[in-house]
């Protein structure tokens, strides 16, 4: 009989290199915080998880980690209950849209669930390793052998602003339709992606419409998406919908708030709306679905509270005839593996999932998960099927230790101020 009792939890905050990707709030910082969670059992099995690493997540994770030893890694329902008691500093969850993450409102429950997700994945990884089963088997079994991802295109600068220390890359700038098409071609060449999402809300809508049109011309018939993170008014959203209806698979969070989304959805001539901003918690589902505000929910196991909650969300969507796919924030290979396992178990996953992973040149794994034909093969080995490289983890942790605190919380507006000192987060609607 195996001893599945947790004896130790290790939390390692790290800073990971990130390119200067633009969004409506600003630009990505040169390094972004992530938290690596290791759960160790009495038998010496270690499970891996990954989640947001910003200070408020780290503090909550430390509190939760202290409560785990002595419990079983199988006690995943208890883990969610345990998290409800994690104390939070009130001023960190004020109901506003998060700075940089663009994941909708911040609430205490959502913060706790985001922390729990890293622990849940680590427990599932450890359980899978202990039983010799892949994580997808613990979730009820895979329905597909490969999970399709979409190329995540960003307007970007060639490098971080002058005077800002960061890693360089050879992508060059992408600030117009030609740059975006060139970026897409490189994603196809390197990873074989068959669908494309453009992060919008950066330039006036006409410029972004032109970029999507250029993608449609370069890749006829391929599924395309545009996501301005709620930056447009209802009227602007409708104008964009009318111009791009023939080429978009869906329009993602054109405008902010459930009622504005519902108005756009009702008048967009059948173009589906997707969201990772107006439906990000279970309590938001009823209002949004009843109002017909969204046709596709972009799940994210980080903020929905883990892989099992993601399946739960997918079942609710299926019940209401709402599509489901997957959102991503900057993440590493542990999370890509977790996303792939859960996506493999979701019935009716009709859209390629988002992933930032191709933008991440650093990881904490011995071997990076790879895309082929735009897909990741679902791992069938024990657990998540990834192996921690402790030297890499230590190096990225040392970077976090050396930071003076300015990069430990993602803040895309602050990063933009390094290039444009007068920059403030634009009010919505921006256009
Ligand atoms: O689909 C989305 O909304 C995102 O991926 C949000 C992210 O924060 C993205 O905008 C980014 O990384 O800049
Ligand atoms: Mg989005």
PDB file of C-alpha atoms in Angstrom, residues 178-315:
ATOM      1  CA  UNK A 178       3.160  42.817 -42.749  1.00  0.00           C
ATOM      2  CA  UNK A 179       4.868  42.261 -39.391  1.00  0.00           C
ATOM      3  CA  UNK A 180       1.927  40.232 -38.084  1.00  0.00           C
ATOM      4  CA  UNK A 181       1.797  38.047 -41.204  1.00  0.00           C
ATOM      5  CA  UNK A 182       5.559  37.469 -40.995  1.00  0.00           C
ATOM      6  CA  UNK A 183       5.173  36.455 -37.341  1.00  0.00           C
ATOM      7  CA  UNK A 184       2.361  34.080 -38.277  1.00  0.00           C
ATOM      8  CA  UNK A 185       4.492  32.498 -41.005  1.00  0.00           C
ATOM      9  CA  UNK A 186       7.271  31.842 -38.517  1.00  0.00           C
ATOM     10  CA  UNK A 187       4.794  30.215 -36.100  1.00  0.00           C
ATOM     11  CA  UNK A 188       3.597  27.972 -38.926  1.00  0.00           C
ATOM     12  CA  UNK A 189       7.147  27.104 -39.966  1.00  0.00           C
ATOM     13  CA  UNK A 190       8.314  26.328 -36.424  1.00  0.00           C
ATOM     14  CA  UNK A 191       5.219  24.745 -34.899  1.00  0.00           C
ATOM     15  CA  UNK A 192       2.748  24.023 -37.688  1.00  0.00           C
ATOM     16  CA  UNK A 193      -0.110  26.032 -36.181  1.00  0.00           C
ATOM     17  CA  UNK A 194      -3.277  25.993 -38.268  1.00  0.00           C
ATOM     18  CA  UNK A 195      -5.214  28.826 -36.604  1.00  0.00           C
ATOM     19  CA  UNK A 196      -4.258  32.320 -35.474  1.00  0.00           C
ATOM     20  CA  UNK A 197      -5.227  34.679 -32.697  1.00  0.00           C
ATOM     21  CA  UNK A 198      -4.173  38.314 -32.786  1.00  0.00           C
ATOM     22  CA  UNK A 199      -3.924  40.196 -29.511  1.00  0.00           C
ATOM     23  CA  UNK A 200      -5.630  43.478 -30.291  1.00  0.00           C
ATOM     24  CA  UNK A 201      -6.629  46.613 -28.404  1.00  0.00           C
ATOM     25  CA  UNK A 202      -3.188  48.022 -29.162  1.00  0.00           C
ATOM     26  CA  UNK A 203      -3.782  50.132 -32.261  1.00  0.00           C
ATOM     27  CA  UNK A 204      -6.922  51.862 -33.567  1.00  0.00           C
ATOM     28  CA  UNK A 205      -9.409  49.211 -34.776  1.00  0.00           C
ATOM     29  CA  UNK A 206      -8.917  49.992 -38.482  1.00  0.00           C
ATOM     30  CA  UNK A 207      -5.269  48.942 -38.201  1.00  0.00           C
ATOM     31  CA  UNK A 208      -6.172  45.711 -36.461  1.00  0.00           C
ATOM     32  CA  UNK A 209      -8.897  45.001 -39.027  1.00  0.00           C
ATOM     33  CA  UNK A 210      -6.232  45.431 -41.727  1.00  0.00           C
ATOM     34  CA  UNK A 211      -3.943  42.987 -39.908  1.00  0.00           C
ATOM     35  CA  UNK A 212      -6.682  40.353 -39.687  1.00  0.00           C
ATOM     36  CA  UNK A 213      -7.531  40.882 -43.361  1.00  0.00           C
ATOM     37  CA  UNK A 214      -3.851  40.399 -44.218  1.00  0.00           C
ATOM     38  CA  UNK A 215      -3.864  37.139 -42.239  1.00  0.00           C
ATOM     39  CA  UNK A 216      -6.994  36.007 -44.082  1.00  0.00           C
ATOM     40  CA  UNK A 217      -5.300  36.715 -47.414  1.00  0.00           C
ATOM     41  CA  UNK A 218      -2.091  34.954 -46.369  1.00  0.00           C
ATOM     42  CA  UNK A 219      -3.834  31.920 -44.858  1.00  0.00           C
ATOM     43  CA  UNK A 220      -7.163  31.512 -46.697  1.00  0.00           C
ATOM     44  CA  UNK A 221      -9.773  29.540 -44.809  1.00  0.00           C
ATOM     45  CA  UNK A 222      -7.785  29.239 -41.579  1.00  0.00           C
ATOM     46  CA  UNK A 223      -9.617  30.036 -38.321  1.00  0.00           C
ATOM     47  CA  UNK A 224      -8.776  33.582 -37.123  1.00  0.00           C
ATOM     48  CA  UNK A 225      -9.533  35.421 -33.874  1.00  0.00           C
ATOM     49  CA  UNK A 226      -9.058  38.951 -32.644  1.00  0.00           C
ATOM     50  CA  UNK A 227      -8.948  39.828 -28.927  1.00  0.00           C
ATOM     51  CA  UNK A 228      -8.769  43.499 -27.846  1.00  0.00           C
ATOM     52  CA  UNK A 229      -9.391  42.612 -24.180  1.00  0.00           C
ATOM     53  CA  UNK A 230     -12.570  44.665 -23.887  1.00  0.00           C
ATOM     54  CA  UNK A 231     -11.038  47.852 -25.313  1.00  0.00           C
ATOM     55  CA  UNK A 232     -13.887  48.774 -27.676  1.00  0.00           C
ATOM     56  CA  UNK A 233     -17.301  50.367 -27.245  1.00  0.00           C
ATOM     57  CA  UNK A 234     -20.373  48.448 -28.372  1.00  0.00           C
ATOM     58  CA  UNK A 235     -20.564  50.493 -31.586  1.00  0.00           C
ATOM     59  CA  UNK A 236     -16.880  49.941 -32.397  1.00  0.00           C
ATOM     60  CA  UNK A 237     -17.257  46.229 -31.671  1.00  0.00           C
ATOM     61  CA  UNK A 238     -20.205  46.041 -34.053  1.00  0.00           C
ATOM     62  CA  UNK A 239     -18.259  47.858 -36.753  1.00  0.00           C
ATOM     63  CA  UNK A 240     -15.340  45.432 -36.420  1.00  0.00           C
ATOM     64  CA  UNK A 241     -17.729  42.473 -36.342  1.00  0.00           C
ATOM     65  CA  UNK A 242     -19.367  43.657 -39.566  1.00  0.00           C
ATOM     66  CA  UNK A 243     -15.994  44.088 -41.290  1.00  0.00           C
ATOM     67  CA  UNK A 244     -14.494  40.779 -40.191  1.00  0.00           C
ATOM     68  CA  UNK A 245     -17.501  38.476 -39.838  1.00  0.00           C
ATOM     69  CA  UNK A 246     -16.572  36.530 -42.958  1.00  0.00           C
ATOM     70  CA  UNK A 247     -13.086  35.612 -41.735  1.00  0.00           C
ATOM     71  CA  UNK A 248     -13.316  35.352 -37.933  1.00  0.00           C
ATOM     72  CA  UNK A 249     -13.908  32.102 -36.099  1.00  0.00           C
ATOM     73  CA  UNK A 250     -14.930  34.243 -33.132  1.00  0.00           C
ATOM     74  CA  UNK A 251     -14.391  37.715 -31.748  1.00  0.00           C
ATOM     75  CA  UNK A 252     -12.889  37.610 -28.266  1.00  0.00           C
ATOM     76  CA  UNK A 253     -13.865  40.098 -25.535  1.00  0.00           C
ATOM     77  CA  UNK A 254     -14.500  43.002 -27.918  1.00  0.00           C
ATOM     78  CA  UNK A 255     -16.067  45.056 -25.147  1.00  0.00           C
ATOM     79  CA  UNK A 256     -16.148  45.130 -21.354  1.00  0.00           C
ATOM     80  CA  UNK A 257     -18.934  43.775 -19.173  1.00  0.00           C
ATOM     81  CA  UNK A 258     -21.680  41.225 -19.620  1.00  0.00           C
ATOM     82  CA  UNK A 259     -24.398  43.632 -20.761  1.00  0.00           C
ATOM     83  CA  UNK A 260     -22.179  45.264 -23.402  1.00  0.00           C
ATOM     84  CA  UNK A 261     -21.062  41.824 -24.600  1.00  0.00           C
ATOM     85  CA  UNK A 262     -24.717  40.727 -24.776  1.00  0.00           C
ATOM     86  CA  UNK A 263     -25.592  43.745 -26.889  1.00  0.00           C
ATOM     87  CA  UNK A 264     -22.748  43.054 -29.294  1.00  0.00           C
ATOM     88  CA  UNK A 265     -23.631  39.357 -29.448  1.00  0.00           C
ATOM     89  CA  UNK A 266     -27.262  40.174 -30.277  1.00  0.00           C
ATOM     90  CA  UNK A 267     -26.334  42.547 -33.105  1.00  0.00           C
ATOM     91  CA  UNK A 268     -23.153  40.938 -34.506  1.00  0.00           C
ATOM     92  CA  UNK A 269     -24.973  39.022 -37.237  1.00  0.00           C
ATOM     93  CA  UNK A 270     -24.238  35.618 -35.786  1.00  0.00           C
ATOM     94  CA  UNK A 271     -20.500  36.113 -35.196  1.00  0.00           C
ATOM     95  CA  UNK A 272     -19.757  34.189 -31.963  1.00  0.00           C
ATOM     96  CA  UNK A 273     -18.172  36.042 -29.042  1.00  0.00           C
ATOM     97  CA  UNK A 274     -15.598  34.342 -26.839  1.00  0.00           C
ATOM     98  CA  UNK A 275     -14.427  35.444 -23.417  1.00  0.00           C
ATOM     99  CA  UNK A 276     -11.781  35.033 -20.787  1.00  0.00           C
ATOM    100  CA  UNK A 277     -12.851  38.295 -19.132  1.00  0.00           C
ATOM    101  CA  UNK A 278     -16.590  38.419 -18.509  1.00  0.00           C
ATOM    102  CA  UNK A 279     -16.995  34.764 -17.498  1.00  0.00           C
ATOM    103  CA  UNK A 280     -14.045  33.907 -15.289  1.00  0.00           C
ATOM    104  CA  UNK A 281     -15.766  32.548 -12.183  1.00  0.00           C
ATOM    105  CA  UNK A 282     -18.690  30.180 -11.580  1.00  0.00           C
ATOM    106  CA  UNK A 283     -20.953  32.955 -10.205  1.00  0.00           C
ATOM    107  CA  UNK A 284     -20.611  34.893 -13.484  1.00  0.00           C
ATOM    108  CA  UNK A 285     -21.936  32.025 -15.618  1.00  0.00           C
ATOM    109  CA  UNK A 286     -25.669  32.302 -15.010  1.00  0.00           C
ATOM    110  CA  UNK A 287     -25.962  36.005 -15.879  1.00  0.00           C
ATOM    111  CA  UNK A 288     -23.762  35.807 -18.958  1.00  0.00           C
ATOM    112  CA  UNK A 289     -25.371  32.662 -20.389  1.00  0.00           C
ATOM    113  CA  UNK A 290     -28.897  33.901 -19.704  1.00  0.00           C
ATOM    114  CA  UNK A 291     -28.099  37.171 -21.460  1.00  0.00           C
ATOM    115  CA  UNK A 292     -26.547  35.336 -24.417  1.00  0.00           C
ATOM    116  CA  UNK A 293     -23.371  37.383 -23.881  1.00  0.00           C
ATOM    117  CA  UNK A 294     -20.866  34.673 -24.861  1.00  0.00           C
ATOM    118  CA  UNK A 295     -20.860  31.753 -27.246  1.00  0.00           C
ATOM    119  CA  UNK A 296     -17.424  30.357 -26.308  1.00  0.00           C
ATOM    120  CA  UNK A 297     -15.864  30.347 -22.837  1.00  0.00           C
ATOM    121  CA  UNK A 298     -12.090  30.274 -22.769  1.00  0.00           C
ATOM    122  CA  UNK A 299     -11.352  28.182 -19.734  1.00  0.00           C
ATOM    123  CA  UNK A 300      -8.101  28.470 -17.841  1.00  0.00           C
ATOM    124  CA  UNK A 301      -7.311  25.895 -15.189  1.00  0.00           C
ATOM    125  CA  UNK A 302      -5.268  28.478 -13.306  1.00  0.00           C
ATOM    126  CA  UNK A 303      -8.096  30.768 -12.435  1.00  0.00           C
ATOM    127  CA  UNK A 304     -10.947  28.266 -12.507  1.00  0.00           C
ATOM    128  CA  UNK A 305      -9.257  26.336  -9.700  1.00  0.00           C
ATOM    129  CA  UNK A 306      -7.612  23.373 -11.395  1.00  0.00           C
ATOM    130  CA  UNK A 307      -8.153  20.622 -13.919  1.00  0.00           C
ATOM    131  CA  UNK A 308     -11.221  19.115 -12.285  1.00  0.00           C
ATOM    132  CA  UNK A 309     -12.978  22.492 -12.094  1.00  0.00           C
ATOM    133  CA  UNK A 310     -12.096  23.035 -15.752  1.00  0.00           C
ATOM    134  CA  UNK A 311     -13.936  19.847 -16.608  1.00  0.00           C
ATOM    135  CA  UNK A 312     -16.828  21.013 -14.453  1.00  0.00           C
ATOM    136  CA  UNK A 313     -16.916  24.315 -16.362  1.00  0.00           C
ATOM    137  CA  UNK A 314     -16.815  22.461 -19.675  1.00  0.00           C
ATOM    138  CA  UNK A 315     -19.829  20.358 -18.642  1.00  0.00           C
TER     139      UNK A 315
END
